[in-house]
Coordinates of C-alpha atoms and ligand atoms in Angstrom, one line a residue:
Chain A
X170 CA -16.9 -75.3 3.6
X171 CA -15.1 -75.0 7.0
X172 CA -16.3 -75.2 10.5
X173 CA -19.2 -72.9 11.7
X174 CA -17.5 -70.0 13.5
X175 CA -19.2 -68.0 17.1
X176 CA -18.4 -64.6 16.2
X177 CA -20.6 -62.8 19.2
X178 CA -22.1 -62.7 22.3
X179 CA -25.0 -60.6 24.1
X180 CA -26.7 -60.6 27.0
X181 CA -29.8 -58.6 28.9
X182 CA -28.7 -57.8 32.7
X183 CA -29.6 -61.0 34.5
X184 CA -31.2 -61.1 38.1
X185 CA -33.0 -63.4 40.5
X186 CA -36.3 -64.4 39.7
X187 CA -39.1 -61.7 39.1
X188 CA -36.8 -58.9 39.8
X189 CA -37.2 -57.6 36.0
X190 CA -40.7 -56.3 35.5
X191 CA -40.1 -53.4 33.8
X192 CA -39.0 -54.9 30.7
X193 CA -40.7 -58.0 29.0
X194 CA -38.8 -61.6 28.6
X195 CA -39.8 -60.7 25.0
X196 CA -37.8 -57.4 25.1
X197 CA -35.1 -59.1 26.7
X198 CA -34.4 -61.6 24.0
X199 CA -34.3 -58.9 21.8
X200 CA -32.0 -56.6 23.2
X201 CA -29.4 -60.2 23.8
X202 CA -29.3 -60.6 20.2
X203 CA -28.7 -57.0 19.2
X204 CA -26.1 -56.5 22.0
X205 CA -24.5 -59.8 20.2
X206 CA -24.9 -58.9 16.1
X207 CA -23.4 -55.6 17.5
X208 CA -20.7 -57.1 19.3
X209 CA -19.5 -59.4 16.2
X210 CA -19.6 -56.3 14.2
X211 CA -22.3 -56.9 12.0
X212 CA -25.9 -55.4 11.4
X213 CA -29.6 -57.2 12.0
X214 CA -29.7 -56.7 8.1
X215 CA -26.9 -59.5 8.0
X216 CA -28.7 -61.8 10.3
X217 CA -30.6 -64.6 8.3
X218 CA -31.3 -66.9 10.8
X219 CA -32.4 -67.4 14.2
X220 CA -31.8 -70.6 16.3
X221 CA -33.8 -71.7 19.9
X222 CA -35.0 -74.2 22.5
X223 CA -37.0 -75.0 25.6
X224 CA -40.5 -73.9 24.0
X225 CA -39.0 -70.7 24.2
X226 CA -42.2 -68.2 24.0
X227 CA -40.1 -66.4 21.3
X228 CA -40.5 -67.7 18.1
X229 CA -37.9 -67.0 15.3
X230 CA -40.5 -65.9 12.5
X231 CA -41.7 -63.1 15.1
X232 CA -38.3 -61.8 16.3
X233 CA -37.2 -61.6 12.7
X234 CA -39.8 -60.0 11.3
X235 CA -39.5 -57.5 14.5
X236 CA -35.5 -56.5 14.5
X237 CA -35.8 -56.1 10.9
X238 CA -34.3 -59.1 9.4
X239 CA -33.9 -58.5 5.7
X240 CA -35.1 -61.8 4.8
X241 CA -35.3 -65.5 7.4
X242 CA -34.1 -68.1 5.4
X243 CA -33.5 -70.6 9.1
X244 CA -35.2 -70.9 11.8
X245 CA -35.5 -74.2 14.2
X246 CA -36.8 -74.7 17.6
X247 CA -34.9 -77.9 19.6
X248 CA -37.0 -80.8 20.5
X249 CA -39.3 -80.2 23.8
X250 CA -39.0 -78.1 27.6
X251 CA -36.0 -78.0 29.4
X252 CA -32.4 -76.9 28.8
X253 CA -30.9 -80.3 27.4
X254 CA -31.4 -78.5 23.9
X255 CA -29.2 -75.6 24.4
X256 CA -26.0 -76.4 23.0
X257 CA -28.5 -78.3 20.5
X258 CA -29.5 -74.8 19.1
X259 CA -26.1 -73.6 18.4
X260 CA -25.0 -76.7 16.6
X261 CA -28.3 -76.4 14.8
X262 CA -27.5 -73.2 13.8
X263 CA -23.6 -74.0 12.7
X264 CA -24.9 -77.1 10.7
X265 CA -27.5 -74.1 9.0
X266 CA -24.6 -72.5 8.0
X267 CA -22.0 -75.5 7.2
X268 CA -24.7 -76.5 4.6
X269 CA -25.2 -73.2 2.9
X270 CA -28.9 -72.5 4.3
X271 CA -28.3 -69.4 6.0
X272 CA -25.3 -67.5 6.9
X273 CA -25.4 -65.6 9.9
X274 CA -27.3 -67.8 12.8
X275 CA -28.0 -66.0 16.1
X276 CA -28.6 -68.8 19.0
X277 CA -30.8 -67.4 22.3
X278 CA -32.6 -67.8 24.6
X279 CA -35.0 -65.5 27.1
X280 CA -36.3 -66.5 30.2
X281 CA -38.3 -64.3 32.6
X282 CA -40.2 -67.0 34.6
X283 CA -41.8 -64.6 37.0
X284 CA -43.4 -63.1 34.6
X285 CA -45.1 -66.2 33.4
X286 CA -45.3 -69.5 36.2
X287 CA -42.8 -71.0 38.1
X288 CA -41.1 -74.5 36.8
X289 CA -42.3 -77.4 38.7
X290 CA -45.8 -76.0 39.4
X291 CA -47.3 -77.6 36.5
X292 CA -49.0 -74.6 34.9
X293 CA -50.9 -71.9 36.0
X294 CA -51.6 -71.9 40.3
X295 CA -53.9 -74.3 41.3
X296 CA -57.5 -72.7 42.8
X297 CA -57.6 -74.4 46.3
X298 CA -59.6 -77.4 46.2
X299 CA -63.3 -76.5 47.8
X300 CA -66.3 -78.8 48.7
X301 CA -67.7 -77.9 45.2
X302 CA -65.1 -78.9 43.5
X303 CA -65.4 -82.2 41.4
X304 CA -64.1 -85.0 43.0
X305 CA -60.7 -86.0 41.3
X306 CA -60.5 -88.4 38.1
X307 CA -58.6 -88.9 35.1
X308 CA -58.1 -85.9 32.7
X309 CA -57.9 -86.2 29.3
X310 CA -54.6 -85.1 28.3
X311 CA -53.6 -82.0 25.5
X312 CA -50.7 -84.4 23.8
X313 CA -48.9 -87.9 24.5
X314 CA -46.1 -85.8 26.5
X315 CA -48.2 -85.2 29.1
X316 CA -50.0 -88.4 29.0
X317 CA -46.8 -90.0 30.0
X318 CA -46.2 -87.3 32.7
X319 CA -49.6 -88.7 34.3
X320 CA -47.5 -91.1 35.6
X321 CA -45.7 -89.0 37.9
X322 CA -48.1 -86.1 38.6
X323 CA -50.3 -87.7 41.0
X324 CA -47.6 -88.8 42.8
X325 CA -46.3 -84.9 43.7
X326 CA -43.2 -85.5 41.2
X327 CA -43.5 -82.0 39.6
X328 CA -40.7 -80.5 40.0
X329 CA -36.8 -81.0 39.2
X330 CA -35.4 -80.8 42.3
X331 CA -37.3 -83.9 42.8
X332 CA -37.1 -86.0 39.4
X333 CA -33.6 -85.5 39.6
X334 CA -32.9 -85.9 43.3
X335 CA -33.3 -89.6 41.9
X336 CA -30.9 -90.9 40.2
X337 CA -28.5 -88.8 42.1
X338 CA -29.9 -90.7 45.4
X339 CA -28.9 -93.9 43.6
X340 CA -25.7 -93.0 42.4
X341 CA -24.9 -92.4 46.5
X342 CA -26.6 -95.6 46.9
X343 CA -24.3 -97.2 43.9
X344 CA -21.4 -95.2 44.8
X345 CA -21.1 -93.8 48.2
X346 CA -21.1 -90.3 46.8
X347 CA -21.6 -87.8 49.5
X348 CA -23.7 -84.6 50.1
X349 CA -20.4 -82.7 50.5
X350 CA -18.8 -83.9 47.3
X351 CA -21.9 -82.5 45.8
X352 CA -21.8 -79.4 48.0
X353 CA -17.8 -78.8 46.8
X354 CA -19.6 -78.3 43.3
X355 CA -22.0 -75.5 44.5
X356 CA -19.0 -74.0 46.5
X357 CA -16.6 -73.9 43.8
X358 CA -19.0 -72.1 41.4
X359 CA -19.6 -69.6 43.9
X360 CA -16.0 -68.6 44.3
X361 CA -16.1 -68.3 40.4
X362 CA -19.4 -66.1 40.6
X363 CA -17.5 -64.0 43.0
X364 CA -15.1 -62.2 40.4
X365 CA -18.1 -61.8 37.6
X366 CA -19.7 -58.7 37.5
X367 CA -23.2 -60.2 35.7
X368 CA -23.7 -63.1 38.7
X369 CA -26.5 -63.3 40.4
X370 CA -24.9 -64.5 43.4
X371 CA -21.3 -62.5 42.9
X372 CA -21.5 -60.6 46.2
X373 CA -22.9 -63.9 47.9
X374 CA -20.4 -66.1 48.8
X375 CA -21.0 -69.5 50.2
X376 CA -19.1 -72.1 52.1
X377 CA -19.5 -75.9 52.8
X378 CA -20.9 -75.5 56.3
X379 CA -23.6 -73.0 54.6
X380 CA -24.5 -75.7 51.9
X381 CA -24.9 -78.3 54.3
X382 CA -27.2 -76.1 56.6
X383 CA -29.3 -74.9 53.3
X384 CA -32.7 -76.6 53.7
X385 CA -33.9 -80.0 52.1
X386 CA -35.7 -79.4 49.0
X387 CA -36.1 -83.0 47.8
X388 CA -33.4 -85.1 49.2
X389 CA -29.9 -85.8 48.9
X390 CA -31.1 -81.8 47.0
X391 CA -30.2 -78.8 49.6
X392 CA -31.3 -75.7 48.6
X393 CA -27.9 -75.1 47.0
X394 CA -27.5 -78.3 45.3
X395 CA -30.2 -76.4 43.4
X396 CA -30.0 -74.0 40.4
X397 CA -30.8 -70.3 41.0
X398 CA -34.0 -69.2 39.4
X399 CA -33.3 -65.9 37.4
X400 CA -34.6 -63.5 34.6
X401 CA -32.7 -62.5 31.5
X402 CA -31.5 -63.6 28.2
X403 CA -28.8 -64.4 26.1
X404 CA -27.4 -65.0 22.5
X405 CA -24.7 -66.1 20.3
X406 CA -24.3 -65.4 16.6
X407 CA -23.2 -67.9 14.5
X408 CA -21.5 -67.6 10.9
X409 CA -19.1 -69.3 8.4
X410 CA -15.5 -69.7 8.4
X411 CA -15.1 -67.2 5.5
X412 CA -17.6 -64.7 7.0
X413 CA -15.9 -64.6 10.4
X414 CA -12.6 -63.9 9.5
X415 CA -12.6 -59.7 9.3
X416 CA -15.3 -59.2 12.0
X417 CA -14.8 -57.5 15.4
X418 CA -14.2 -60.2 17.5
X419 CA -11.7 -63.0 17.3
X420 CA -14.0 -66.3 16.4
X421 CA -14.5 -69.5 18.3
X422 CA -14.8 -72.5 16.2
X423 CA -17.7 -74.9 16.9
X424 CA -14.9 -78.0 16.5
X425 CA -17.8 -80.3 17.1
X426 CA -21.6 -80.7 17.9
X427 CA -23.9 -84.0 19.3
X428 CA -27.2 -84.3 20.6
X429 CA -30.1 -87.0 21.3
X430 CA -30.3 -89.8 24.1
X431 CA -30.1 -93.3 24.3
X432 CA -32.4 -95.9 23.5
X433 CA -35.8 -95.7 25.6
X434 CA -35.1 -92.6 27.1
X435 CA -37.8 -90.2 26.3
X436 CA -37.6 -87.4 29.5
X437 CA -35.3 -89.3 31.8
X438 CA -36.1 -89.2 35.3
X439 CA -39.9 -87.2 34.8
X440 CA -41.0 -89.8 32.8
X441 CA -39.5 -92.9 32.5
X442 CA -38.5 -94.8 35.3
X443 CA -37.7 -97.8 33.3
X444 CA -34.7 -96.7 31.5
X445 CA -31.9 -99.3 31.0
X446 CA -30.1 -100.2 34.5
X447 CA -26.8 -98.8 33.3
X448 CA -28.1 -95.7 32.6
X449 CA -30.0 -95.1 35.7
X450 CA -27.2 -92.9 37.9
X451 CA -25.8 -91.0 34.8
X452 CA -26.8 -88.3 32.7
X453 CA -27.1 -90.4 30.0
X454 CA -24.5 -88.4 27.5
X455 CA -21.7 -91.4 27.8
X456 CA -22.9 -92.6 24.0
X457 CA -23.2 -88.4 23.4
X458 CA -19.7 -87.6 24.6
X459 CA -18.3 -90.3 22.6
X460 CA -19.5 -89.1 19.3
X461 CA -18.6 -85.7 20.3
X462 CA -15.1 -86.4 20.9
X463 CA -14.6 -88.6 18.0
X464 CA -15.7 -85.7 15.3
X465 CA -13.2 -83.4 17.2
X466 CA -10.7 -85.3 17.4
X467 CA -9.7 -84.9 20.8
X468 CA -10.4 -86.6 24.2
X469 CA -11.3 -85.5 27.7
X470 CA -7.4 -85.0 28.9
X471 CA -7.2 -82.2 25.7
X472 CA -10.2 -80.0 27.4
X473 CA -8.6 -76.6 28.9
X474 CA -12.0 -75.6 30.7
X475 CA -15.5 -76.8 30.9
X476 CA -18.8 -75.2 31.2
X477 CA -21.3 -77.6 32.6
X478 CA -24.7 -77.6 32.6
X479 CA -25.8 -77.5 36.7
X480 CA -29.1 -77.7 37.0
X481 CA -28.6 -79.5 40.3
X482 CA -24.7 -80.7 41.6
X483 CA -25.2 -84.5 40.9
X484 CA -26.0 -84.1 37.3
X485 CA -22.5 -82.3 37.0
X486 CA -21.1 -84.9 38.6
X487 CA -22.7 -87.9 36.7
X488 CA -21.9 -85.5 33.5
X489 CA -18.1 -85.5 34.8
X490 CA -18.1 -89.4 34.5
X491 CA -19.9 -89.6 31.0
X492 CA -17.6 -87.5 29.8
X493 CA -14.6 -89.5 30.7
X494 CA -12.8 -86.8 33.5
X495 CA -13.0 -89.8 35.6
X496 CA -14.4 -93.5 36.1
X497 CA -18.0 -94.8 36.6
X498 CA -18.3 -93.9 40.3
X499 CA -15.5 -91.8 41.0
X500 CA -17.2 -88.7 40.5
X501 CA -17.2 -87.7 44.3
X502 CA -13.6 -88.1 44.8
X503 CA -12.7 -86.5 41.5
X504 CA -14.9 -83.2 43.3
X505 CA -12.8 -83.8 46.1
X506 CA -9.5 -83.6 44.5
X507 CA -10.1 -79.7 43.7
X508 CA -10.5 -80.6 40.2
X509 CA -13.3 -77.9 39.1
X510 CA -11.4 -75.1 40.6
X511 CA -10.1 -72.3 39.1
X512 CA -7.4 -72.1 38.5
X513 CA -5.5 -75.1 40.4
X514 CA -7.6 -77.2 39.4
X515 CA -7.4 -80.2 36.1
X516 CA -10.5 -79.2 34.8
X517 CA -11.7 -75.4 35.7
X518 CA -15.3 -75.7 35.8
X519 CA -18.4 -72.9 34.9
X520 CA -15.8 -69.8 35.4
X521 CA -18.6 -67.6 35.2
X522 CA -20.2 -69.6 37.9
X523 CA -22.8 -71.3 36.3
X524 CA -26.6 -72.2 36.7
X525 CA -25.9 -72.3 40.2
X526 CA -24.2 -69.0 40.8
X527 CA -24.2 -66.8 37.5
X528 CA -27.7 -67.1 36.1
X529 CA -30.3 -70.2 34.8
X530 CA -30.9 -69.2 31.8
X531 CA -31.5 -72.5 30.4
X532 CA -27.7 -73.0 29.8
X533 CA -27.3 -70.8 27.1
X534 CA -24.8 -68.7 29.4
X535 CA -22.3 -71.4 29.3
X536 CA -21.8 -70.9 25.8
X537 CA -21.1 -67.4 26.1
X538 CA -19.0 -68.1 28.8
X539 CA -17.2 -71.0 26.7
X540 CA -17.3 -68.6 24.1
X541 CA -15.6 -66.0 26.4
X542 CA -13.2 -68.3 28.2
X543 CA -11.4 -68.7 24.5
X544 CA -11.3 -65.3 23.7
X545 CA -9.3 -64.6 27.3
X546 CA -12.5 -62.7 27.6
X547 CA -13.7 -64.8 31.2
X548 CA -13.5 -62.8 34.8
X549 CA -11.8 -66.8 36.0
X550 CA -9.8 -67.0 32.6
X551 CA -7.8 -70.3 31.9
X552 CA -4.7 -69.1 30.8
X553 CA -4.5 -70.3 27.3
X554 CA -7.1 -72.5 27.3
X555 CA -7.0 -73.6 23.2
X556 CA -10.4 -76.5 23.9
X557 CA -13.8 -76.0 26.0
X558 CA -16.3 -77.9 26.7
X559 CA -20.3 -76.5 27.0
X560 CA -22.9 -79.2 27.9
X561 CA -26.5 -79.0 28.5
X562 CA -28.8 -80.5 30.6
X563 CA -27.9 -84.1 31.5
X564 CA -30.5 -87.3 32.6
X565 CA -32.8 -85.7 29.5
X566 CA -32.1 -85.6 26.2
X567 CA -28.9 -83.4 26.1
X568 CA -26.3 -81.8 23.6
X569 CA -22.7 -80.4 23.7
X570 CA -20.1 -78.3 21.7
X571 CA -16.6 -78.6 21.7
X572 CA -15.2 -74.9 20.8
X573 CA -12.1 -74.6 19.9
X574 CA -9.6 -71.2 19.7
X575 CA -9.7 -70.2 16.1
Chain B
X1 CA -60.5 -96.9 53.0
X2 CA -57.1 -95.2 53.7
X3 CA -56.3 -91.8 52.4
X4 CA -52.8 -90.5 52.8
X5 CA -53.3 -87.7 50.2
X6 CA -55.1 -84.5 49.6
X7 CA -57.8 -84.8 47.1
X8 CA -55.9 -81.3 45.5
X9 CA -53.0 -83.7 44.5
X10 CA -52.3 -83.6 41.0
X11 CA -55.0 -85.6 38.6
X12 CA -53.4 -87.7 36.4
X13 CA -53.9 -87.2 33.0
X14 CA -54.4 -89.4 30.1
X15 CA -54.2 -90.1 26.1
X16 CA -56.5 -93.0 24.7
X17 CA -53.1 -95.2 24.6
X18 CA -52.7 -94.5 28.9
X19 CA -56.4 -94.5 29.8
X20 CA -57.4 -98.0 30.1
X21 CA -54.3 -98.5 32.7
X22 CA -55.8 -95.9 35.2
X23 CA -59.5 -97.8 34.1
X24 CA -58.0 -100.7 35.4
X25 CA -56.2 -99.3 38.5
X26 CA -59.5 -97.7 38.9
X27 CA -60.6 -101.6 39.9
X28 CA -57.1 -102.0 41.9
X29 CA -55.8 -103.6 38.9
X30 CA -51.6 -102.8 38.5
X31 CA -50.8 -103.5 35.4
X32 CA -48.0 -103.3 32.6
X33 CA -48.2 -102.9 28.9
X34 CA -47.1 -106.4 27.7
X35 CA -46.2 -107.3 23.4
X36 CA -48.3 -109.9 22.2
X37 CA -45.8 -110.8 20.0
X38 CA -42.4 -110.6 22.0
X39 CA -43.3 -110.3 25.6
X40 CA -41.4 -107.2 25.8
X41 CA -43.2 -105.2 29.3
X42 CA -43.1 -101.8 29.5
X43 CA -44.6 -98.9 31.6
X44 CA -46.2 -96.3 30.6
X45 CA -48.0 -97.6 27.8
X46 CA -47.2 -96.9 24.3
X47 CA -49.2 -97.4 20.9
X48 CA -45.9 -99.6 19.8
X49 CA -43.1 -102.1 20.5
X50 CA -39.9 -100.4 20.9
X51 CA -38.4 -103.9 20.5
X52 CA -40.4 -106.1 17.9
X53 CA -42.7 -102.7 17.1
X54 CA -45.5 -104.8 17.0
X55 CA -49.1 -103.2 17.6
X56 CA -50.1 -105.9 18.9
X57 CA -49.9 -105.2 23.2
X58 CA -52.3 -105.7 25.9
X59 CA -52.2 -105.1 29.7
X60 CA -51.4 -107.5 31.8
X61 CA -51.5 -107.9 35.6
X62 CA -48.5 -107.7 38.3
X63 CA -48.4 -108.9 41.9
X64 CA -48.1 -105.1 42.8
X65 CA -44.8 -106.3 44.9
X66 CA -41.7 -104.7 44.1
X67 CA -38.7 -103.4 45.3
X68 CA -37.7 -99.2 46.1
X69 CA -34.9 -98.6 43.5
X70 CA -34.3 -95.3 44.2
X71 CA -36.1 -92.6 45.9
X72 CA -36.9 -88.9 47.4
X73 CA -38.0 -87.1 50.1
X74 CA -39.6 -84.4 49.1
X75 CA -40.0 -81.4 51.4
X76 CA -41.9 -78.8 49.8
X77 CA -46.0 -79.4 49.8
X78 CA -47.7 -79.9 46.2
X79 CA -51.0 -79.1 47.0
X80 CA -53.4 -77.7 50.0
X81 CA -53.3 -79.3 52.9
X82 CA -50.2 -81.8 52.4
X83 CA -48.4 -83.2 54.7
X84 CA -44.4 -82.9 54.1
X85 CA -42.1 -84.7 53.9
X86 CA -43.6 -87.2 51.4
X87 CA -41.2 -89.6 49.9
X88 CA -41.8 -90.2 46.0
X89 CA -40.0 -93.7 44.7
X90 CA -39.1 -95.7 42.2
X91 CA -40.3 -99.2 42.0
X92 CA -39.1 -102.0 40.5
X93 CA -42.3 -104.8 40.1
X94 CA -41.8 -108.1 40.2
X95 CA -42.7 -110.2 37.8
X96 CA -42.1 -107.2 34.9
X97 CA -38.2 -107.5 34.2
X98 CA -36.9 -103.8 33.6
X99 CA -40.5 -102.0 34.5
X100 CA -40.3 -99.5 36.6
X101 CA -42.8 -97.1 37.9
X102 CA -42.9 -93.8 40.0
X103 CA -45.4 -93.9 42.9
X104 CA -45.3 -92.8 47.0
X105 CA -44.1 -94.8 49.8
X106 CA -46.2 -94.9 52.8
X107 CA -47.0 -96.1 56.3
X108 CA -43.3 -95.7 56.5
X109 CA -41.0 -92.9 58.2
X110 CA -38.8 -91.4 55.9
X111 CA -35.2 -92.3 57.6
X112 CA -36.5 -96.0 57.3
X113 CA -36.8 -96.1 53.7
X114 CA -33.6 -97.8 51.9
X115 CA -32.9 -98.6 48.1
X116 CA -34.1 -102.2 47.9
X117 CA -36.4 -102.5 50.5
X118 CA -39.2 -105.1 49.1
X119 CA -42.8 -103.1 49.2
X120 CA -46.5 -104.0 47.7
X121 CA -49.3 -101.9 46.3
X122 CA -51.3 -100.0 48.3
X123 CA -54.3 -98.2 46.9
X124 CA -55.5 -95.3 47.9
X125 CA -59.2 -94.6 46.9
X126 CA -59.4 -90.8 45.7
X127 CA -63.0 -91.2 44.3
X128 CA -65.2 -93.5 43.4
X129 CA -63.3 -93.7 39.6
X130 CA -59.8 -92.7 40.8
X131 CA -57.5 -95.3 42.3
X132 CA -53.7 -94.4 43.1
X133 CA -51.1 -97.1 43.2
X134 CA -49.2 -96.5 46.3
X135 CA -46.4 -98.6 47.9
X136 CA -45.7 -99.7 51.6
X137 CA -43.4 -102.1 53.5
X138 CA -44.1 -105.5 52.3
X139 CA -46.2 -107.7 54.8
X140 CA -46.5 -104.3 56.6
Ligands
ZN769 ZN1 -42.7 -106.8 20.9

């Protein structure tokens, strides 16, 4: 059996947080995947699987059983919240197809936040605290995940631009890395946004002086250190070699797939402040790019274009230096060479413009776009660009893809 | 008793394996999980070993000195009433080689606070059972 190949891509229109009302995040995820079986030139009746992450409030069962799946025979939901899983439900989906289990694999992901609660609130609003109210204690906690986030709660650590304003704010300390190294990541994305048509922030562009006048969130984070917040969805089908080879599009080969963390890492930065030393200012996917590099075969110098999971600019930086584009440390001047722009750059970087320009949609918009940047589909296209690189969330448990030009 | 903290800050919550460490901070007890069997200390608690994976752990106590590792200042209030900036940090306790904890710094200005400044406890009272663990200067 050969290697699993992406054979289509679909999206819902995306837009800035709590801008789509009309249509439900449940809706959405359904018209991504049809937009993407129709775009590989096959029918829901061929779909036999269906591949997720992040607690997405979709469930496989219920979308199949909805768009008229003839029969499920996959479905798998990646560990936990948060978008380190993304690229982990793809390769879940190719390794559900490698082994025979299903054949046809569609990988999404919907994400209408304003229509539920806001990340980093903890749930539901808060009623403001009145004289009546109990006086604080100790809750008893719904699961061991959130026992261990008791440990950071009461001390106002609730959202990301927070958690993981800290081991970027050591990696300075470690380093000397600057706020405008990290602001030359949010800068260069922007330009990319500026020439795709589906960006949030296309018709916004930004320069250095504006990132370094954006507001503190959580320092070193400005406000455009920070990922947008945005409503839509998206989703890639999955198939075999054999399959792929008379469909509409040309396929993508997933040329490999890793996932997981290192030892004692649980959820990085919102939970476990006692991770190992060495670990402390990276993303913690060093021991993850390895593995993914050795099963393809190739090496960080043989990657045409990259699509990096930016949830906030230092964990694209920290992700650059796990991934070998540069030493331990050097992550700032490597920014500061140009190296992430398209297209003078070594390593063209999130050509659709990433979390930070194009959409957040947990990251499963830089697989499309990886997917796209090796059809010569991208609106910043590499010219041929043969090897891409799609990472998910780094400093949590992450996962990659190396896809390859078929 | 000092409060530095709205009482509609976050509660913390808790699993039978995390609640006797807030029991004991509830006292002004800072502790760490420590193995019986191989010493191994580790924070937050955990019904295991992840290095001998004994059962066999207990809390002890710490100084409740440390050192700031790393840290944020964080801009945007969490609940009613808070003042902002607060400054959220990691700290490295002595005497617990590799346990780290997240807490607040306080009775400190923000643009004094430095990665390896040395700090101690500093507990801050939300009820009559709820103590906080949280950090100032040292000898402040
Ligand atoms: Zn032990």
């Amino acid at each position: 059996m050969g290697k699993a190949q992406l054979v289509g891509v679909g999206e819902s229109a995306y837009a800035k947080w709590g801008k789509i009302g009309d249509v439900t995040e449940h809706a959405l995820a359904c018209q991504a995947i049809v937009r993407a079986v129709e775009e590989a030139g096959l029918s829901m009746s061929d779909v036999d699987g269906m591949t997720s992450f992040a607690e997405d409030r979709n469930e496989g069962i219920f979308l199949a059983a909805e768009l008229g799946l003839a029969e499920l025979r996959f479905s798998n939901m990646v560990w936990m919240p948060g978008g380190g899983g993304g690229c982990a439900a793809v390769a879940n989906a190719a390794m559900a197809v490698e082994a025979g289990q299903a054949e046809v694999v569609v990988a999404y992901r919907s994400l209408c936040q304003g229509q539920y609660f806001r990340f980093g609130q903890g749930g539901p609003p808060r009623e403001n605290p009145t004289l009546e109210s109990p006086p604080p204690t100790v809750q008893q906690a719904a699961n061991p995940m959130l026992a261990s986030l008791g440990f950071t709660m009461p001390y106002g650590l609730l959202n990301a631009a927070a958690a993981y304003a800290l081991p970027t704010r050591r990696h300075m300390h470690l380093y000397g890395t600057t706020s405008e190294q990290l602001g030359q990541i949010a800068v260069t994305f922007r330009e990319h946004a500026s020439r795709n048509p589906r960006a949030v922030m296309g018709q916004r562009p930004l320069s250095l002086e504006d990132h370094q006048n954006s507001p503190m969130i959580a320092d070193p984070h400005r406000l455009f250190d920070c990922c947008l917040e945005s409503d839509g969805a998206c989703a890639v089908v999955v198939t075999t070699e054999e399959r792929a080879r008379d469909l509409a599009k040309p396929a993508v080969t997933v040329m490999s797939s890793a996932q997981g963390t290192p030892k004692g890492y649980a959820f990085g930065p919102f939970s476990n402040a006692s991770v190992p030393d060495e670990l402390y200012a990276t993303g913690a996917t060093e021991s993850l790019a390895k593995r993914l590099y050795a099963k393809a075969g190739v090496g960080p110098k043989d990657i045409d274009v990259a699509q990096i999971y930016d949830h906030f600019t230092g964990c694209v930086l920290m992700q650059l230096e796990d991934y070998g584009f540069c030493e331990r440390g050097e992550g700032g001047p490597f920014i500061e060479s140009g190296a992430l722009a398209w297209d003078s750059g070594s390593l063209p970087t999130n050509t659709h413009g990433g979390s930070l320009s194009e959409a957040y949609i947990h990251g499963l918009n830089h697989v499309v776009e990886g997917v796209r940047s090796l059809r010569g589909e991208s609106t910043s296209q590499v010219e041929g660009a043969e090897v891409c690189l799609v990472t998910s969330a780094a400093c949590v448990p992450s996962s990659a893809l190396i896809l390859g030009r078929s | 008793m000092a409060r530095w903290f709205p009482d509609g800050m976050p509660q913390p919550m808790a699993d039978a394996e995390a609640l006797p460490w807030w029991e004991a901070a509830s006292e002004h007890e800072l502790t760490v999980q420590r193995c019986s069997d191989c010493g191994h200390m580790r924070l937050p608690p955990a019904p295991v070993c992840g290095e001998c994976q004994s059962f066999d752990l207990h809390l002890t106590e710490v100084s409740g000195r440390g050192e700031v590792y790393t840290y944020t200042i964080v801009n945007r209030p969490i609940a009613m009433d808070q003042q902002v900036p607060f400054i959220v940090a990691v700290i490295a306790l002595d005497g617990a080689p590799g346990v780290r904890m997240i807490s607040n710094l306080v009775e400190i200005a923000p643009e004094d606070v430095t990665i390896g400044l040395a700090v101690e406890v500093a507990w801050e009272d939300m009820s009559d059972d709820l103590a906080i663990p949280r950090f100032k200067p040292a000898g402040g």
